[in-house]
């Protein structure tokens, strides 16, 4: 028989009763993308497409590695995408295609910025 | 049509135990109070079960939610603060059992 420790069933988020280091409350401005994520959540909730319980469940279920690595609103993006996929709002293929577009756009912006810099340097050396 | 809710099983002042259950899925009963006993401080009302809502299911009937007061000495074996210190956790009815009547 395999011995199982009950703590295996503790969710990664379920920190009550555990020892931890003192935390420093962090006052900070939210990035524009974070505000958009929050707005997206409100919008989806207003249309009955995302309950707070679904969001929490998806955040809690993303696995320890992601949970610890992703920032708060990155976790929301992950979780919201999961729930929308489950609801059939888009297919995995459609989602993948959007990610691909974003990557290509980001790459083009970076190359454009690099080209500008190179152009500026060339002019400056005349 | 909403399913009519049941009358609450527990009363304020009653001693209850939080079940030693370890389900997968979304759960709002914290790990650290499972198996501990406390007193019902109040009935909070009837609410849909988050464990069901978490998977996009409606939760009918709504379930009674209780505020349970647990002694710190129950939680921490080496608690050195005042013995009357407590923590209060809101727990759904299906997570509670009468003390002395463990679920089979």
XYZ file of C-alpha atoms in Angstrom:
230
model
C 0.000 0.000 0.000
C 1.303 3.464 -0.836
C 1.570 5.694 2.212
C 0.028 9.084 1.560
C 0.575 12.194 3.580
C -2.643 14.195 3.904
C -0.700 17.381 3.264
C -0.590 16.299 -0.380
C -4.204 17.406 -0.486
C -3.469 20.918 0.720
C -3.938 23.362 -2.124
C -0.926 25.491 -2.983
C -2.996 28.564 -2.095
C -4.194 27.164 1.245
C -1.628 28.808 3.491
C -3.617 29.223 6.691
C -1.878 27.671 9.666
C 1.524 27.501 7.984
C 4.578 29.415 9.078
C 5.787 32.111 6.762
C 8.081 35.110 6.726
C 6.735 38.528 7.678
C 5.337 40.217 4.579
C 5.777 43.848 3.644
C 2.587 45.445 2.287
C 3.453 46.770 -1.120
C 1.875 50.011 -2.263
C 2.286 50.261 -6.003
C 0.658 51.616 -9.115
C -0.968 49.070 -11.383
C 0.349 48.678 -14.901
C -2.114 49.572 -17.691
C -2.260 45.918 -18.749
C -3.192 44.914 -15.209
C -6.046 47.404 -15.194
C -7.214 45.973 -18.545
C -7.155 42.466 -17.080
C -9.239 43.624 -14.134
C -11.670 45.359 -16.499
C -11.901 42.197 -18.600
C -12.811 40.232 -15.519
C -15.560 42.729 -14.623
C -16.877 42.587 -18.184
C -16.987 38.794 -18.271
C -18.626 38.677 -14.854
C -21.284 41.185 -15.937
C -22.175 38.865 -18.818
C -22.417 35.843 -16.519
C -19.355 34.246 -18.109
C -16.997 34.251 -15.136
C -17.890 33.660 -11.537
C -15.411 34.556 -8.815
C -15.497 30.875 -7.795
C -14.472 29.775 -11.287
C -11.613 32.247 -11.347
C -10.428 31.072 -7.934
C -10.699 27.411 -8.908
C -8.616 27.966 -12.019
C -5.987 29.974 -10.109
C -5.786 27.306 -7.416
C -5.469 24.562 -10.008
C -2.658 25.959 -12.136
C 0.016 23.975 -10.335
C 2.601 25.031 -7.798
C 5.268 26.064 -10.298
C 3.043 28.524 -12.134
C 1.285 29.698 -8.990
C 4.577 30.781 -7.457
C 6.069 32.206 -10.634
C 3.177 34.246 -12.069
C 2.252 37.642 -10.679
C -1.270 38.280 -9.399
C -2.751 39.533 -12.676
C -0.733 37.038 -14.718
C -2.523 34.380 -12.685
C -5.844 35.987 -13.577
C -4.991 35.939 -17.296
C -4.154 32.251 -17.064
C -7.286 31.441 -15.080
C -9.654 33.519 -17.203
C -8.323 31.890 -20.361
C -8.884 28.437 -18.860
C -12.470 29.183 -17.902
C -13.302 30.791 -21.266
C -11.841 27.776 -23.032
C -14.009 25.493 -20.901
C -17.063 27.604 -21.715
C -16.284 27.357 -25.411
C -15.934 31.101 -25.903
C -13.073 30.292 -28.237
C -11.301 27.157 -29.338
C -7.760 26.317 -28.364
C -6.751 26.858 -32.003
C -8.274 30.358 -32.052
C -6.519 31.216 -28.816
C -3.219 29.914 -30.161
C -3.654 31.968 -33.329
C -4.151 35.144 -31.259
C -1.042 34.432 -29.210
C 0.871 33.958 -32.446
C -0.341 37.347 -33.745
C 0.720 39.029 -30.503
C 4.158 37.429 -30.702
C 4.611 38.536 -34.307
C 3.474 42.052 -33.491
C 5.834 42.231 -30.522
C 8.703 40.961 -32.664
C 7.932 43.519 -35.392
C 7.839 46.323 -32.810
C 11.178 45.242 -31.403
C 12.766 45.019 -34.854
C 11.287 48.414 -35.727
C 12.784 49.948 -32.582
C 16.160 48.376 -33.281
C 16.124 49.653 -36.875
C 15.343 53.178 -35.633
C 18.263 53.051 -33.226
C 20.622 51.795 -35.909
C 19.423 54.534 -38.272
C 20.022 57.169 -35.592
C 23.521 55.854 -34.849
C 24.461 55.842 -38.533
C 23.347 59.473 -38.978
C 25.145 60.507 -35.834
C 28.483 59.158 -37.110
C 28.434 61.224 -40.329
C -37.293 27.533 -10.191
C -35.174 27.688 -7.057
C -35.117 24.556 -4.915
C -36.287 25.435 -1.398
C -33.419 25.347 1.106
C -33.338 23.093 4.125
C -33.570 24.341 7.684
C -30.148 24.739 9.314
C -28.982 21.577 11.095
C -26.919 23.402 13.722
C -27.698 26.174 16.188
C -25.607 28.987 17.623
C -23.750 27.763 20.693
C -23.611 24.191 19.474
C -20.277 22.373 19.330
C -19.403 21.083 15.881
C -16.466 19.350 14.251
C -15.089 20.224 10.834
C -14.986 17.010 8.820
C -11.688 15.320 8.046
C -12.371 15.314 4.330
C -9.820 16.103 1.633
C -11.632 16.598 -1.653
C -10.037 17.786 -4.857
C -11.507 20.788 -6.613
C -12.386 24.183 -5.223
C -12.824 24.167 -1.470
C -13.376 27.073 0.892
C -12.838 25.100 4.092
C -9.229 25.794 5.077
C -6.936 22.797 5.442
C -5.724 23.809 8.902
C -9.134 23.499 10.609
C -10.100 20.082 9.266
C -10.857 17.678 12.087
C -10.986 20.460 14.689
C -13.954 21.307 16.915
C -15.517 24.666 17.588
C -18.728 26.416 18.534
C -21.268 27.807 16.140
C -21.122 31.557 16.698
C -23.946 32.360 14.237
C -25.820 31.168 11.195
C -24.705 33.428 8.365
C -27.545 32.514 6.036
C -28.019 30.306 2.982
C -25.599 30.571 0.085
C -24.897 28.629 -3.100
C -22.052 26.166 -2.707
C -18.792 27.592 -4.129
C -17.585 24.032 -4.766
C -20.321 23.752 -7.398
C -20.171 27.332 -8.695
C -16.468 26.837 -9.340
C -17.322 24.439 -12.162
C -20.023 26.552 -13.739
C -22.825 24.625 -12.088
C -25.755 26.239 -10.381
C -25.955 25.343 -6.752
C -29.451 24.561 -5.589
C -30.559 24.469 -2.924
C -28.458 27.107 -1.228
C -26.671 25.708 1.810
C -26.510 27.075 5.350
C -23.234 28.811 6.169
C -22.027 29.032 9.779
C -19.455 31.128 11.553
C -17.506 28.665 13.698
C -15.361 29.837 16.597
C -12.300 27.678 17.231
C -9.867 27.991 20.132
C -6.312 28.893 19.215
C -5.160 26.109 21.524
C -7.011 23.674 19.214
C -5.018 24.870 16.244
C -1.568 25.444 17.706
C -0.278 22.755 20.063
C 2.271 25.214 21.452
C 0.009 28.281 21.642
C 1.373 30.612 24.267
C -1.177 33.418 24.016
C -4.262 33.854 26.196
C -6.234 30.603 26.447
C -9.463 32.358 25.487
C -8.101 33.435 22.081
C -10.154 32.162 19.171
C -10.328 32.342 15.405
C -13.603 32.417 13.480
C -14.050 30.689 10.145
C -17.161 30.561 7.990
C -17.913 26.967 7.069
C -20.703 25.414 5.018
C -23.058 22.935 6.638
C -21.922 19.890 4.681
C -18.464 20.338 6.204
C -19.748 20.103 9.772
C -20.820 17.236 11.978
C -22.152 16.942 15.495
C -19.428 16.161 17.996
C -19.835 12.609 19.210
C -21.595 11.554 15.997
C -18.843 11.061 13.411
C -20.055 10.350 9.874
C -19.819 6.672 8.969
